[in-house]
Short mmCIF file of C-alpha atoms in Angstrom, two decimals:
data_model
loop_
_atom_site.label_atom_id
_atom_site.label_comp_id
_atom_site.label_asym_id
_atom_site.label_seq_id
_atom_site.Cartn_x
_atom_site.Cartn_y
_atom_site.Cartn_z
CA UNK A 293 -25.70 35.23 44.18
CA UNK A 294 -22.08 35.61 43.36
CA UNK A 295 -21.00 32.82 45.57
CA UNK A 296 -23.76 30.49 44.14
CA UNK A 297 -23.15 31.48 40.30
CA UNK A 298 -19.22 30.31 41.53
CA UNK A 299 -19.88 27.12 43.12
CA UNK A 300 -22.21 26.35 40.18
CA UNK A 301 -19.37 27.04 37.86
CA UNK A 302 -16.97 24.87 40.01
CA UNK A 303 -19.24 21.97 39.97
CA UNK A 304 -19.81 22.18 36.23
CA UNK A 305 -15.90 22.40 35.89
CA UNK A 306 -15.64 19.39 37.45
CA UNK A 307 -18.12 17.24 35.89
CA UNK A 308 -16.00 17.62 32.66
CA UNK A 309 -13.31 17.03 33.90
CA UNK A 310 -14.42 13.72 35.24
CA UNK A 311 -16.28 12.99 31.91
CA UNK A 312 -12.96 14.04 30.17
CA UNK A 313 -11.40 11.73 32.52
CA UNK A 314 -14.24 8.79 31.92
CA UNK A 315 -13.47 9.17 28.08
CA UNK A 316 -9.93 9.01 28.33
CA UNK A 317 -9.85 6.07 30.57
CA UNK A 318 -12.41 4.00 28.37
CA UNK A 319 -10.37 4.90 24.98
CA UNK A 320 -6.79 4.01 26.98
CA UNK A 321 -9.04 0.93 28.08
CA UNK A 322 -9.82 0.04 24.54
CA UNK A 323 -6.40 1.34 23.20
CA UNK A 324 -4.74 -1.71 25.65
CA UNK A 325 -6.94 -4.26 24.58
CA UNK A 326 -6.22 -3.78 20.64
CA UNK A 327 -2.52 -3.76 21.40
CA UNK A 328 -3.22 -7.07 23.45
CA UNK A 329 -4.94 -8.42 20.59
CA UNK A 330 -2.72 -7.79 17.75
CA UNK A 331 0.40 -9.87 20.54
CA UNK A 332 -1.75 -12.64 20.92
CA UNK A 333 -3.01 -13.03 17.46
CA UNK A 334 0.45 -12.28 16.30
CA UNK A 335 2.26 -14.51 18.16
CA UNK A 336 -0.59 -17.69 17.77
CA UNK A 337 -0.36 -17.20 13.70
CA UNK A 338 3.41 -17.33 13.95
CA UNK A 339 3.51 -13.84 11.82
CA UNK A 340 6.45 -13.36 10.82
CA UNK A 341 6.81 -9.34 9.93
CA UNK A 342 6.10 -5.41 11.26
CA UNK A 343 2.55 -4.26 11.90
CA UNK A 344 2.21 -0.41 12.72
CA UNK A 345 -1.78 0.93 13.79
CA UNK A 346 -2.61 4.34 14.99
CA UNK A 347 -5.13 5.58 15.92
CA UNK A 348 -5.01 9.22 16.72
CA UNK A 349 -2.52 9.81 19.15
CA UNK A 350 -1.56 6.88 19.33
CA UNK A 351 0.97 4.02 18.16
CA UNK A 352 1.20 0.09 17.74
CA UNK A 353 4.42 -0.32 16.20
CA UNK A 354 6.27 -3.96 16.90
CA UNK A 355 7.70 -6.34 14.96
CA UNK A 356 7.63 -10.38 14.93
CA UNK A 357 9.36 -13.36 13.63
CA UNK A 358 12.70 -13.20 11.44
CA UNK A 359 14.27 -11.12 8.68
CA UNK A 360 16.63 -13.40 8.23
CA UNK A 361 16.74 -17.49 8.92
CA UNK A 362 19.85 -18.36 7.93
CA UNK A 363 21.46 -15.95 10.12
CA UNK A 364 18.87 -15.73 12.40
CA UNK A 365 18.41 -11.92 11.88
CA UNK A 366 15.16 -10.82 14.25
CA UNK A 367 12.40 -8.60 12.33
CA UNK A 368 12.63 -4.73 14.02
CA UNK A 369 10.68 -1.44 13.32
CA UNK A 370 13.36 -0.52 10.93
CA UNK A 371 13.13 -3.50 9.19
CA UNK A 372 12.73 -2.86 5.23
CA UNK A 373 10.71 -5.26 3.22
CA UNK A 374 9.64 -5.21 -0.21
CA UNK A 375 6.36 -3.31 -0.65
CA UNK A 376 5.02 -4.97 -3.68
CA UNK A 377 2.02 -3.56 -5.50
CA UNK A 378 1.70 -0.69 -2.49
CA UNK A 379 4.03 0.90 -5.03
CA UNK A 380 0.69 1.55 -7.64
CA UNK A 381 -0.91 4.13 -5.42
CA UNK A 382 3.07 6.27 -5.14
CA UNK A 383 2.66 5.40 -8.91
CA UNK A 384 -0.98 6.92 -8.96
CA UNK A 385 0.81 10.24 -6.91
CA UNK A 386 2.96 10.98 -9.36
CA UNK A 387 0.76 11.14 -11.82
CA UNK A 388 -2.11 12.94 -10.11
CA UNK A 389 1.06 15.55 -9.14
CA UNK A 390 1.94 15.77 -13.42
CA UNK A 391 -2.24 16.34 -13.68
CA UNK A 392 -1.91 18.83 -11.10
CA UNK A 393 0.76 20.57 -12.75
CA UNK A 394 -0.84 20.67 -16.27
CA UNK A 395 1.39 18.34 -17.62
CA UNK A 396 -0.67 15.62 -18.40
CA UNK A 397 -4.81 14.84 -19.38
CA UNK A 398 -6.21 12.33 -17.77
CA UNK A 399 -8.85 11.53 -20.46
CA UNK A 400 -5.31 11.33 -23.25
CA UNK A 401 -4.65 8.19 -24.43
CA UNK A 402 -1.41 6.32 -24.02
CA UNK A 403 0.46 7.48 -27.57
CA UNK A 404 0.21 10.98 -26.11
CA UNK A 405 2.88 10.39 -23.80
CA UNK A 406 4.19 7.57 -25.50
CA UNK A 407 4.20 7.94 -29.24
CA UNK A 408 6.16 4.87 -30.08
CA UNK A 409 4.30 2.74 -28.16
CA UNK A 410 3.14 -0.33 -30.38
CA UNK A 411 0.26 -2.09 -27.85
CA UNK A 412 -3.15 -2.05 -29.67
CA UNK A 413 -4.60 0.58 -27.04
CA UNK A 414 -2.43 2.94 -27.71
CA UNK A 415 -5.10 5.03 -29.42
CA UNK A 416 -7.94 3.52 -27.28
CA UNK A 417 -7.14 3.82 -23.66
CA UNK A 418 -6.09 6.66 -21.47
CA UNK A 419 -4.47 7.20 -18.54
CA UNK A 420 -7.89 7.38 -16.63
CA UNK A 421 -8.02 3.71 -17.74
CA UNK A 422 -4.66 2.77 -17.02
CA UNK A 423 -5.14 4.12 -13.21
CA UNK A 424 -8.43 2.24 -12.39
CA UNK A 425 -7.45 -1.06 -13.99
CA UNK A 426 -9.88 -0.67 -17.01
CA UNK A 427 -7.74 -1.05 -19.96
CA UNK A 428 -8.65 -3.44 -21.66
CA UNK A 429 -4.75 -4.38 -22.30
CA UNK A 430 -3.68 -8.29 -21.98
CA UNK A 431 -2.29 -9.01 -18.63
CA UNK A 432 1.57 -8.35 -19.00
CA UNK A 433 1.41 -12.58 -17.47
CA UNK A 434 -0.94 -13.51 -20.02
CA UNK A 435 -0.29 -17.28 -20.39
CA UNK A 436 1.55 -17.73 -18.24
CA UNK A 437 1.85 -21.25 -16.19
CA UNK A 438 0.47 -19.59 -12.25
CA UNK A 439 2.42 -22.12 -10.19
CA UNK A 440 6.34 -20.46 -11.98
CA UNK A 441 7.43 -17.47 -11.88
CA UNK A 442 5.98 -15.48 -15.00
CA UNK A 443 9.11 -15.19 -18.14
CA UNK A 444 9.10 -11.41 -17.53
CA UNK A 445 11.15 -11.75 -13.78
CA UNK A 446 13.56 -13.99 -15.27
CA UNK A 447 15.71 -11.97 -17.29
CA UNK A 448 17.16 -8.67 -16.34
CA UNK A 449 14.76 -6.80 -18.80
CA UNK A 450 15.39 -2.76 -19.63
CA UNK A 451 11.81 -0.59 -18.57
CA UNK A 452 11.75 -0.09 -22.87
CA UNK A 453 12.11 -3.98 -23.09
CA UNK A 454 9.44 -4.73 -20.61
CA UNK A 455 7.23 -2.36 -22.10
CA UNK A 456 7.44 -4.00 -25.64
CA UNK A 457 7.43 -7.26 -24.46
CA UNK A 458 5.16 -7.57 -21.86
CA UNK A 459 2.68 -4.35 -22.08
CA UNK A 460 1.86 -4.16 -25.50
CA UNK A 461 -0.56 -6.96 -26.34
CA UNK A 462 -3.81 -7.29 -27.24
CA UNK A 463 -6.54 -5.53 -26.71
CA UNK A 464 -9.21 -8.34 -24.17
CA UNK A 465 -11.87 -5.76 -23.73
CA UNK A 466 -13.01 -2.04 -24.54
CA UNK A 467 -11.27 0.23 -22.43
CA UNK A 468 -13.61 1.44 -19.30
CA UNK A 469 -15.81 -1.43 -19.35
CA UNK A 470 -13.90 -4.61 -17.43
CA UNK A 471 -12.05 -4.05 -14.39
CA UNK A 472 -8.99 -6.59 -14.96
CA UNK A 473 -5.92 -5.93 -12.38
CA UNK A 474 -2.97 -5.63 -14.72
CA UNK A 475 0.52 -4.63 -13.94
CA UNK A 476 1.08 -3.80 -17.23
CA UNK A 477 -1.54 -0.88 -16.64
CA UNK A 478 0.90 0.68 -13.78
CA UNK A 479 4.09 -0.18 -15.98
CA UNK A 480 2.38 2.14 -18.54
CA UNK A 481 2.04 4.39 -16.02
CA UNK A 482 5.49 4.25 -14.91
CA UNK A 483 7.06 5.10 -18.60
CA UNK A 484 4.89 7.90 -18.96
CA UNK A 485 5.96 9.75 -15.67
CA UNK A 486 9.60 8.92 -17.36
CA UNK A 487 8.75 10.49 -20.46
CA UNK A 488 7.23 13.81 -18.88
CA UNK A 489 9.60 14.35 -16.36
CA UNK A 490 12.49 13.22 -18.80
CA UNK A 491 14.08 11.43 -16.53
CA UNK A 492 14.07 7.95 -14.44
CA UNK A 493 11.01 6.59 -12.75
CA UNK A 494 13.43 6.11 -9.06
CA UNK A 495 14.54 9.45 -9.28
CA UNK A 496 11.79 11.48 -10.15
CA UNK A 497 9.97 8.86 -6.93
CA UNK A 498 12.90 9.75 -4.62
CA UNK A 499 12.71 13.99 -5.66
CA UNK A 500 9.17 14.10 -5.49
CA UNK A 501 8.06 11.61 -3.17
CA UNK A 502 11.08 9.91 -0.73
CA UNK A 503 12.74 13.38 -0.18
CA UNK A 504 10.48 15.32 0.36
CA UNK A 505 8.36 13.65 3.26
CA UNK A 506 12.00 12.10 4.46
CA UNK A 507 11.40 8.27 3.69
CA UNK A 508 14.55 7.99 3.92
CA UNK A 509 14.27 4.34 4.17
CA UNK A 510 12.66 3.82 0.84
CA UNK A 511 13.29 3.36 -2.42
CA UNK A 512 13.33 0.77 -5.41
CA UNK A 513 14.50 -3.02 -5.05
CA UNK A 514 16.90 -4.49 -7.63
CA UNK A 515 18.36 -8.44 -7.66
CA UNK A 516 21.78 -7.00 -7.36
CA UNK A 517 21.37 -4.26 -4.69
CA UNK A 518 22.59 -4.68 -1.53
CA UNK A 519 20.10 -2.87 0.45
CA UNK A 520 20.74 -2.77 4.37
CA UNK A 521 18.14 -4.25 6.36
CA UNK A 522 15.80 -5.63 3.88
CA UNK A 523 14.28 -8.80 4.87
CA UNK A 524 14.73 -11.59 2.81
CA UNK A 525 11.54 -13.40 1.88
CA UNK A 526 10.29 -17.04 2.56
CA UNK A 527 7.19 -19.21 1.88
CA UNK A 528 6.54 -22.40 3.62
CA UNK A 529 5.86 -25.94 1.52
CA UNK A 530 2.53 -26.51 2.09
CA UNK A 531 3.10 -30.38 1.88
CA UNK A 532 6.54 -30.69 2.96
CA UNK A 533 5.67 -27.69 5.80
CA UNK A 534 9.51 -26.97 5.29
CA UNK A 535 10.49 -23.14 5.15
CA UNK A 536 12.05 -22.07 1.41
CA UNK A 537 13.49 -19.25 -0.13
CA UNK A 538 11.66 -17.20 -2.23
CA UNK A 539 11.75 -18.48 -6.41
CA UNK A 540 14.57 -16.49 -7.96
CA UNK A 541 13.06 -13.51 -9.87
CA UNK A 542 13.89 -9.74 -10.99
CA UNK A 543 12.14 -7.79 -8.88
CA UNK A 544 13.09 -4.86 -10.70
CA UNK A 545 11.02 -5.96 -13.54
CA UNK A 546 8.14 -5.15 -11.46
CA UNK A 547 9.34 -1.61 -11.90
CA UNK A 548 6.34 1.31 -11.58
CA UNK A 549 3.95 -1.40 -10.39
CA UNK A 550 5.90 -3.29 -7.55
CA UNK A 551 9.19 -3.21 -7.00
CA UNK A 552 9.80 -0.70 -3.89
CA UNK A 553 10.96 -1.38 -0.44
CA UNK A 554 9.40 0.67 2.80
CA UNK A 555 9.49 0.28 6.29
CA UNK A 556 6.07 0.51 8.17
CA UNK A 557 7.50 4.38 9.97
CA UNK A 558 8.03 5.79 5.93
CA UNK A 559 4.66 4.22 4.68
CA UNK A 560 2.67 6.18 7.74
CA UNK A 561 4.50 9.48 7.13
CA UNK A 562 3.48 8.59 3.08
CA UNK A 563 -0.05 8.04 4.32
CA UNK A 564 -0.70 10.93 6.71
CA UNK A 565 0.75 12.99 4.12
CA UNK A 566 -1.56 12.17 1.06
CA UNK A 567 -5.20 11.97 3.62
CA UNK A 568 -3.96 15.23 4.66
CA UNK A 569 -3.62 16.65 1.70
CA UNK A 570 -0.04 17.06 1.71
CA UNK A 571 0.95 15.61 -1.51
CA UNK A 572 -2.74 16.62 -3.51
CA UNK A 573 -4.93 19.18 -3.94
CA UNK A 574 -8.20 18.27 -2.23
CA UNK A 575 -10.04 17.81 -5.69
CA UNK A 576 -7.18 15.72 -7.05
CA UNK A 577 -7.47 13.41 -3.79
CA UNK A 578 -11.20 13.34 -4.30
CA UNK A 579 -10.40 11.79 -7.71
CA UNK A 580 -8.00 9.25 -6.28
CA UNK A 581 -10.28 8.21 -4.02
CA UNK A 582 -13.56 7.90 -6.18
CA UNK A 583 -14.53 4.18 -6.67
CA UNK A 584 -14.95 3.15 -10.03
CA UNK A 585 -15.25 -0.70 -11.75
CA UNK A 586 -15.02 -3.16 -8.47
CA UNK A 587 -14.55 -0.57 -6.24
CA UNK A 588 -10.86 0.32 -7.26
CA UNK A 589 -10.34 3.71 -7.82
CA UNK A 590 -6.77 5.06 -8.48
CA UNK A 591 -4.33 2.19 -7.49
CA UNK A 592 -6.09 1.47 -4.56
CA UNK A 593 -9.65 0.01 -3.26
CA UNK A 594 -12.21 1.86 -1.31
CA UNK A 595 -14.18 -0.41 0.18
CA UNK A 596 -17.74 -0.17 2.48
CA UNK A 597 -17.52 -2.48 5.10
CA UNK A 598 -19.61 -3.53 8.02
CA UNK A 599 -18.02 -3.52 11.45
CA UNK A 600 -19.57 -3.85 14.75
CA UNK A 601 -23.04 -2.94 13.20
CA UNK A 602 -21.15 -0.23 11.70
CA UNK A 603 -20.91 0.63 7.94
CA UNK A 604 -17.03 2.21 7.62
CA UNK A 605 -15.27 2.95 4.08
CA UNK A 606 -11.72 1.95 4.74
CA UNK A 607 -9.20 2.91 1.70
CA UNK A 608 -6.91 -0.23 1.00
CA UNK A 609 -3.62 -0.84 -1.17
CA UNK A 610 -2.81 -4.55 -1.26
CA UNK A 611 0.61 -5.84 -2.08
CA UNK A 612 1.97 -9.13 -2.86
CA UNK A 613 4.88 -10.92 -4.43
CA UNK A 614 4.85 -14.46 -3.93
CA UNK A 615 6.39 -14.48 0.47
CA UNK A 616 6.29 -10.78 0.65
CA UNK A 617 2.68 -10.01 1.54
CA UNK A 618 1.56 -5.88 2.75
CA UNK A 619 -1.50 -3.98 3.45
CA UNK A 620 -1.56 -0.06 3.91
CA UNK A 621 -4.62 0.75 4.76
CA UNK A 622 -7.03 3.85 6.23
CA UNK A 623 -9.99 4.40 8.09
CA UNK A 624 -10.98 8.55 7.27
CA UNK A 625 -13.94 8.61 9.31
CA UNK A 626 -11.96 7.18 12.48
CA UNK A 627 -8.51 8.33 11.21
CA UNK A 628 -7.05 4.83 11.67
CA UNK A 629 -3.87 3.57 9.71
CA UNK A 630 -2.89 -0.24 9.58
CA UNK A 631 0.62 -0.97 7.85
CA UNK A 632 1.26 -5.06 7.84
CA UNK A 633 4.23 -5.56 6.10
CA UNK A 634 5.42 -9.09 6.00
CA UNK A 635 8.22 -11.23 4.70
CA UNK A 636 6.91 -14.70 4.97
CA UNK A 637 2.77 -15.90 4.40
CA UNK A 638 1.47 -17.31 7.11
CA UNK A 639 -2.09 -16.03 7.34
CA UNK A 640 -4.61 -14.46 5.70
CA UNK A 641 -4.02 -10.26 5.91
CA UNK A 642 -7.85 -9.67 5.31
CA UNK A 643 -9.00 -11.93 8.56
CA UNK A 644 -5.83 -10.12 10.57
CA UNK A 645 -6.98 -6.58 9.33
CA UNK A 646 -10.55 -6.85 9.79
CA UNK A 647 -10.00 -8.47 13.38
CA UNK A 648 -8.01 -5.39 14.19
CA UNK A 649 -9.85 -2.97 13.05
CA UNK A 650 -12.97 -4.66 15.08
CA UNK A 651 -11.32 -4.28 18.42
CA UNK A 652 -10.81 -0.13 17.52
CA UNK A 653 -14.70 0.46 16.48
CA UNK A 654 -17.49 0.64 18.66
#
């Protein structure tokens, strides 16, 4: 009896094992043929940038194309490139942190925090508003001509000069009705962290944010600043085909709502650290994360999609800046992170993401 309880046993032992074994071998199998994917695809759209994916365990990190065409500077894993509007949802962080904290009311309206402010929602929209892009304020490029650069990057502009010039206008709708994508929303945003905290937006980002999960490739862009590694960023003529420079522009004027530089290593150890609740509370990421108007919730989208005959919510922050063009983006129910980061446009992020993210669900 003994001896047939232990050869029962035995046997059983190994039929996991070799199931274990199957399992592994099909997700290594699948693992190979997304890396094999994202080369080809890379490499046939001429993409010029870093792209990171995990998945679990494990890593995709390479990089493709150039940093640097004048002096022929090859893109690497520790490349840093301007993160654009990625920089809302750090934005969004620090203010779900203040919440956290007691310092600040979500449902308080902007003259609150900012009694001087002079916009015409200053007594009409709060910072629940500001987050999910329901204002109501006049976009901070309201006629502007969209083929030039927008008058607000081409001065060197204090954050008190941007906010009265470019973030104070009109009211175009009631607050919580319209979704209308603003930077002058997250620019808000930015001055009122400043205000609490008494101190600089970049510092109060690097001592709560950068430090303390060791980004210590991050921080904020300015024209002047010589930043090591930083790509420089290019756009191709579209009838001439001929590579250019980036327009000349202040990308510090972006301030609270753009104007950060990452690498794709800092934005994972940023993302892995907020989905696992290392930078909220579990409630205050459950706010973050709630969809409102066009499925944005707090500076970022969360978005049902259908993959492989699969319905997956995948939680997306967009960036872009004229060249510079980024995606962070996460898959909960899979626990998939995609970083593109690029310094150059040369396709379309949402066909490259989606492609990816069909070769990793079954």
């Amino acid at each position: 009896m003994l001896n047939t309880l232990s050869i029962f046993n035995t046997v059983r032992t190994f039929i996991w094992i070799a199931y274990f074994l199957l399992l592994t071998t099909d997700s290594l199998g699948q693992w190979k043929h997304t890396e094999k994917f994202i080369d080809e695809y890379a490499k046939t759209s001429r993409y010029n940038g870093t792209i990171l994916v995990k998945q679990g365990n494990k890593t995709y990190l390479k990089s493709f194309g150039t940093a640097n065409f004048q002096f022929d500077v090859p893109n690497q894993p520790d490349t840093k490139y301007k993160i654009a509007s990625i920089t809302k949802l750090f934005t969004a962080v620090l203010i779900m942190q203040l919440y956290e904290a007691g310092k600040l009311d979500l449902h308080a309206t902007i003259k609150t925090y900012l009694p001087n402010y002079t916009g015409a929602a200053g007594d009409k929209a709060t910072i629940f508003h500001l987050l999910t892009a329901t204002s109501g304020i006049e976009s901070s490029e309201a006629g502007e001509d969209p083929n030039e650069v927008p008058s607000m990057f081409l001065k060197k502009y204090t954050t008190d000069e941007i906010l009265q010039r470019y973030c104070s206008g009109k009211m175009e709708n009631e607050p919580g009705k319209h979704y209308s994508y603003n930077n002058a929303d997250y620019v808000i945003l930015g001055k009122i962290i400043e205000a609490i905290y008494d101190r600089p937006y970049e510092e109060v980002l690097r001592t709560q944010l950068l430090q303390p999960l060791k980004m210590n490739h991050s921080g904020m862009c300015s024209y002047q600043q010589v930043i090591e590694n930083l790509a420089a960023v290019y756009s191709i003529d579209e009838r001439s085909k001929e590579l250019k420079n980036d327009p000349f522009y202040y990308i510090e004027n972006f301030y609270s709502a753009g104007a950060m530089y990452s690498t794709a290593e800092d934005l994972l150890l940023f993302s892995e650290a907020l989905y696992n609740g290392g930078l909220l509370a579990d409630s205050s990421l459950k706010m973050l994360l709630t969809p409102y108007l066009e499925s944005y919730g707090f500076g970022l989208w969360i978005r049902k999609l259908q993959i492989n005959n699969r319905e997956i919510v995948m939680n997306e922050r967009q960036g872009s800046i004229w060249g510079t063009t980024t995606r962070l983006l996460y898959i909960p129910q899979e626990k998939i992170t995609i970083i593109l980061l690029t310094n150059m446009y040369t396709i379309s992020l949402n066909t490259f993401q989606n492609e990816i993210i069909k070769t990793l669900i079954h």
